Amino acid sequence: MKPMDPMDPIEPIIFEMDDRDKHQRKDISGGPAARFRYARVLTIAGSDSGGGAGIQADLKTFAALGCYGMSAITALTAQNTCGVHGIRAVPAAFVRAQIDAVVSDLGVDAVKLGMLHSPQIVRGVARAIDAYRLTQVVLDPVMVATSGDRLMSAPAVQTLVRELFPRVLLVTPNLDEAAHLVGHPIESVDAFESAALELLDLGARAVLLKGGHLKGGHPGGGRSGRGAQARDRHRGRDEVVDLLVQRDAAPLRLASPRIASRNLHGTGCTLSAAIAAHLALGAGLPEAVTQARHYVTGAIAAGAPVSAGAGSGPLNHGYAPVPMQRIGRLAPCSPSPSAPRTPHAKIVNRF
């Protein structure tokens, strides 16, 4: 048997409904007119067969936070807690077909972007954002898996910066991804703000720079000398610091105790998905980021004592599930690219 090339695209099989079938579809709703809708979140990302990251983690996060999750799969991966064993890219046209099917029928309040495997997929997603005027988009620039396996080609990264940075609301790189994007290492919390500003200069509107990969360094600035540096290294190991930087707002520093755990697979996916979920529920960006970090911290703590696989295991996404929330304003069923965006409404009830 010919060895599998992990970068080969899969062959799409697309069944298209002809115009006659479209017109003959029946209204099967029945009952009284609906007065509510769900908070709807779409993930456009890769599939993780191990269930810890990718669309699997995103959908678990959406459900745990009371949102209705939908997906457009960009790539299939054969992976587990130990690493990635193969990748099959989904053709860009079929990724767009998934997006169109979801948005034209169900609508969307927020979008999370994860693994975008090729330049063609990146460009297709950018065109969909423009066509449907999607404004609440969170981009997690997934380049390398927790195991160290490469998930994105260099041309795709370049296209991502050019096409998506200006179009999305927030970019959420970890330190390794940010260092790759700005072209130099980020070795201390004191360097976070300057690195985030460099990412804004690349076109991003807002950046959440995640410090979970930082091995040392405490966010207290203005200290010098060997004694201060030793205290920084000791305290830095006990704290995780993230920095939210927006173009027209003061930087927001977010810190939490570092939790000892081997089960950290999918942490970045989960955080960006949680931010998108809170945006869909009506939160502003700083509040969405703050609430998402709280959820992820709880999921890490709940998953720390659990054994799941021989490598880096998953978070406990379902440690404190919220019932599906319904919103008291019904959006149009089939938004068109020219239709005005439906404003977010206040949550009025829960199931």
XYZ file of C-alpha atoms in Angstrom:
351
model
C 0.000 0.000 0.000
C 1.279 3.479 -0.851
C 2.275 5.391 2.301
C -0.115 8.145 3.333
C 1.096 11.665 2.668
C -0.266 13.633 5.632
C -0.703 16.739 3.508
C -2.786 15.154 0.744
C -6.303 16.577 0.432
C -9.273 14.248 0.661
C -11.477 13.861 -2.385
C -14.824 15.601 -1.839
C -18.163 14.019 -2.634
C -20.708 16.804 -2.957
C -24.419 16.187 -3.439
C -26.095 19.316 -4.709
C -29.817 19.964 -4.460
C -31.258 21.166 -7.744
C -33.623 24.132 -7.940
C -36.731 21.949 -8.164
C -35.838 20.166 -4.920
C -35.131 23.472 -3.181
C -38.545 24.870 -4.096
C -40.348 21.667 -3.080
C -39.042 21.603 0.479
C -41.927 21.718 2.908
C -42.269 23.803 6.029
C -42.134 21.215 8.792
C -41.994 23.642 11.714
C -45.624 23.363 12.814
C -46.836 24.754 16.103
C -46.735 28.396 17.166
C -44.196 30.862 15.804
C -40.902 30.723 17.673
C -40.115 33.664 19.949
C -36.593 32.647 20.921
C -33.358 31.406 19.439
C -30.119 29.945 20.714
C -26.778 31.719 21.021
C -25.157 30.301 17.884
C -21.414 29.721 17.554
C -19.643 28.310 14.506
C -16.212 26.701 14.682
C -14.194 26.534 11.475
C -11.336 24.252 12.410
C -9.740 20.822 12.110
C -10.966 17.570 13.598
C -9.019 15.920 16.429
C -9.765 12.201 16.445
C -8.572 12.049 20.059
C -11.300 14.484 21.084
C -9.130 16.855 23.115
C -8.662 19.726 20.685
C -10.034 21.050 17.389
C -13.731 21.040 16.655
C -14.339 18.377 19.280
C -13.032 20.641 22.044
C -14.852 23.631 20.537
C -18.230 21.914 20.441
C -17.821 20.622 23.996
C -16.988 24.165 25.107
C -19.966 25.709 23.325
C -22.310 23.177 24.906
C -20.786 23.598 28.367
C -21.358 27.360 28.184
C -24.976 27.087 27.047
C -24.499 27.803 23.334
C -25.592 26.014 20.169
C -22.466 24.822 18.377
C -21.957 24.268 14.644
C -18.891 23.274 12.653
C -17.142 23.534 9.317
C -14.287 21.023 9.232
C -11.090 22.184 7.521
C -8.928 19.099 8.002
C -9.062 15.576 9.385
C -6.289 14.510 11.724
C -5.355 11.081 13.017
C -4.082 11.979 16.470
C -4.182 11.079 20.117
C -2.642 12.369 23.318
C 0.840 11.398 22.100
C 0.900 13.156 18.747
C -0.430 13.648 15.239
C -0.106 10.609 12.968
C -1.666 11.992 9.789
C -3.488 14.967 8.299
C -5.963 15.133 5.429
C -6.925 18.608 4.255
C -10.531 19.245 3.245
C -10.832 21.028 -0.135
C -11.446 24.749 0.240
C -14.634 24.604 -1.830
C -16.135 22.056 0.545
C -15.127 24.092 3.587
C -17.020 27.012 2.060
C -19.990 24.727 1.301
C -20.189 23.830 4.999
C -20.053 27.494 6.026
C -22.758 28.465 3.531
C -25.030 25.627 4.627
C -24.828 26.648 8.277
C -24.963 30.427 8.007
C -27.708 30.549 5.364
C -30.052 28.431 7.488
C -29.182 28.655 11.177
C -27.351 31.967 11.296
C -24.383 32.708 13.527
C -23.617 35.066 16.414
C -19.891 34.403 16.748
C -17.206 32.402 14.964
C -14.080 30.657 16.190
C -11.328 29.981 13.632
C -8.810 27.257 14.368
C -6.669 25.103 12.096
C -6.791 26.535 8.558
C -4.569 24.111 6.767
C -3.891 25.764 3.404
C -3.789 29.208 1.770
C -6.875 28.271 -0.268
C -8.874 27.544 2.889
C -7.704 30.802 4.488
C -8.786 32.828 1.459
C -12.137 31.022 1.319
C -12.816 31.772 4.975
C -11.898 35.429 4.440
C -14.393 35.664 1.557
C -17.092 34.069 3.718
C -16.467 36.585 6.503
C -16.958 39.388 3.990
C -19.968 37.796 2.281
C -21.898 37.284 5.519
C -20.468 40.335 7.285
C -19.344 38.310 10.277
C -17.959 40.682 12.880
C -17.486 38.589 16.021
C -14.693 36.312 14.822
C -11.973 34.915 17.096
C -8.846 33.590 15.384
C -6.677 31.023 17.146
C -3.641 30.796 14.804
C -3.082 27.064 15.255
C 0.332 26.348 13.781
C 1.782 23.565 15.931
C 0.058 20.936 18.065
C 0.842 20.488 21.768
C 2.924 17.484 20.737
C 5.064 19.678 18.456
C 3.583 18.461 15.170
C 3.222 21.087 12.427
C -0.393 21.808 11.518
C -0.043 24.730 9.100
C 2.219 25.358 6.117
C 4.382 28.486 5.877
C 2.411 29.883 2.891
C -0.813 29.381 4.852
C 0.595 31.376 7.778
C 1.528 34.260 5.473
C -1.918 34.224 3.883
C -3.559 34.067 7.307
C -1.822 37.249 8.449
C -2.628 39.104 5.258
C -6.232 37.969 4.799
C -7.594 37.324 8.292
C -5.820 39.596 10.758
C -7.661 42.698 9.497
C -11.016 40.869 9.341
C -11.269 39.256 12.779
C -12.135 40.776 16.139
C -9.413 39.017 18.129
C -6.257 36.958 17.538
C -5.190 34.579 20.342
C -1.609 33.338 19.795
C 0.427 31.526 22.386
C 4.026 32.614 22.899
C 5.473 30.205 20.337
C 2.970 31.285 17.679
C 3.473 34.962 18.493
C 7.253 34.581 18.328
C 6.929 32.968 14.912
C 4.689 35.776 13.700
C 6.859 38.654 14.951
C 10.152 36.968 14.097
C 11.833 36.904 17.519
C 11.454 35.109 20.867
C 9.282 36.495 23.667
C 11.129 35.588 26.823
C 9.455 37.548 29.618
C 6.115 39.058 30.574
C 7.731 42.480 30.271
C 8.033 41.811 26.519
C 4.349 40.920 26.103
C 3.040 44.387 25.340
C 5.662 45.233 22.734
C 5.087 41.868 21.013
C 1.316 42.390 21.059
C 1.773 45.842 19.535
C 3.854 44.264 16.780
C 0.953 41.932 16.053
C -1.377 44.933 15.887
C 1.032 46.426 13.368
C 0.550 43.268 11.261
C -3.131 44.205 10.970
C -4.793 42.635 14.014
C -7.503 44.691 15.727
C -6.986 43.067 19.135
C -4.553 40.460 20.465
C -4.749 38.149 23.449
C -1.157 37.059 24.031
C -1.224 33.869 26.098
C 1.590 33.313 28.560
C 0.995 29.704 29.504
C 4.166 28.565 27.713
C 6.387 31.030 29.593
C 8.916 29.131 31.710
C 9.857 31.985 34.006
C 9.540 35.710 34.582
C 7.033 37.561 36.739
C 4.923 40.448 35.456
C 6.249 42.915 38.012
C 8.185 45.432 35.917
C 10.873 47.892 36.822
C 13.017 45.567 38.964
C 16.597 44.648 38.281
C 19.446 42.715 39.822
C 20.065 39.033 40.460
C 17.850 38.852 43.532
C 14.857 40.367 41.731
C 15.410 38.067 38.758
C 15.466 35.028 41.029
C 12.217 36.124 42.674
C 10.716 36.661 39.210
C 11.666 33.166 38.096
C 10.256 31.582 41.252
C 6.982 33.498 41.175
C 6.603 33.190 37.375
C 6.369 29.427 37.687
C 3.337 29.868 39.952
C 1.368 32.267 37.772
C 0.033 32.349 34.222
C -0.252 35.818 32.715
C -2.142 36.727 29.549
C -2.325 40.202 28.034
C -5.234 41.624 26.038
C -4.202 44.540 23.827
C -6.684 46.514 21.721
C -6.085 49.432 19.415
C -8.214 51.934 21.319
C -8.054 50.689 24.907
C -5.548 50.255 27.703
C -3.913 46.807 27.907
C -5.668 44.348 30.198
C -3.432 42.037 32.232
C -5.043 38.780 33.330
C -3.303 36.482 35.794
C -4.213 33.220 37.481
C -2.372 30.552 39.494
C -0.543 27.983 37.407
C -2.166 24.562 37.778
C 0.101 21.526 37.750
C -1.338 19.124 35.180
C -0.211 16.912 32.329
C -3.665 17.237 30.745
C -3.315 20.442 28.739
C -4.100 19.219 25.221
C -6.494 21.616 23.520
C -6.142 24.463 26.023
C -5.755 27.100 23.303
C -8.660 25.727 21.284
C -10.843 25.720 24.364
C -9.966 29.283 25.349
C -10.695 30.767 21.916
C -13.933 28.757 21.688
C -15.003 30.002 25.123
C -14.309 33.609 24.106
C -16.472 33.149 21.002
C -19.233 31.593 23.119
C -19.308 34.520 25.526
C -19.340 36.976 22.609
C -22.346 35.108 21.220
C -24.042 35.441 24.613
C -23.673 39.219 24.438
C -20.481 39.955 26.379
C -18.047 42.646 25.306
C -14.521 41.579 24.395
C -12.774 42.179 27.759
C -15.595 40.446 29.636
C -15.651 37.551 27.163
C -11.904 37.029 27.582
C -12.130 37.223 31.371
C -15.035 34.763 31.565
C -13.371 32.393 29.089
C -10.173 32.285 31.161
C -12.239 31.469 34.245
C -13.874 28.555 32.422
C -10.552 27.210 31.094
C -8.897 27.443 34.503
C -11.727 25.402 35.990
C -11.539 22.848 33.167
C -7.787 22.410 33.686
C -8.200 21.989 37.439
C -11.043 19.491 37.017
C -9.075 17.449 34.496
C -5.734 17.462 36.316
C -6.313 14.344 38.499
C -7.706 12.274 35.609
C -5.735 9.795 33.513
C -6.596 10.018 29.809
C -4.079 8.558 27.375
C -0.327 8.155 27.605
C 0.537 11.736 26.628
C -0.937 15.188 27.125
C -4.570 14.492 27.994
C -7.642 16.691 27.563
C -9.272 19.240 29.841
C -12.519 18.435 31.618
C -14.822 20.507 29.404
C -17.985 19.386 31.171
C -16.993 20.157 34.751
C -19.748 22.764 35.242
C -22.193 22.704 32.311
C -24.652 25.544 31.761
C -28.131 24.750 30.366
C -28.775 25.798 26.771
C -29.638 29.466 26.803
C -32.349 30.975 24.669
C -32.403 34.527 23.455
C -35.546 36.583 23.158
C -35.124 37.770 19.641
C -35.445 35.619 16.544
C -32.886 36.155 13.777
C -33.736 35.732 10.085
C -33.508 32.125 8.915
C -31.562 32.868 5.745
C -29.315 35.922 6.078
C -28.009 37.163 2.755
C -24.673 38.878 2.220
C -26.535 42.189 1.880
C -28.825 41.735 4.887
C -28.162 43.884 7.964
C -26.564 42.061 10.870
C -29.039 41.066 13.589
C -28.160 42.787 16.878
C -27.469 40.673 19.913
C -30.316 40.384 22.360
C -30.476 39.841 26.070
C -30.780 36.295 27.365
C -34.249 35.889 28.814
C -34.446 32.249 29.814
C -32.659 28.941 30.085
C -33.749 25.399 29.436
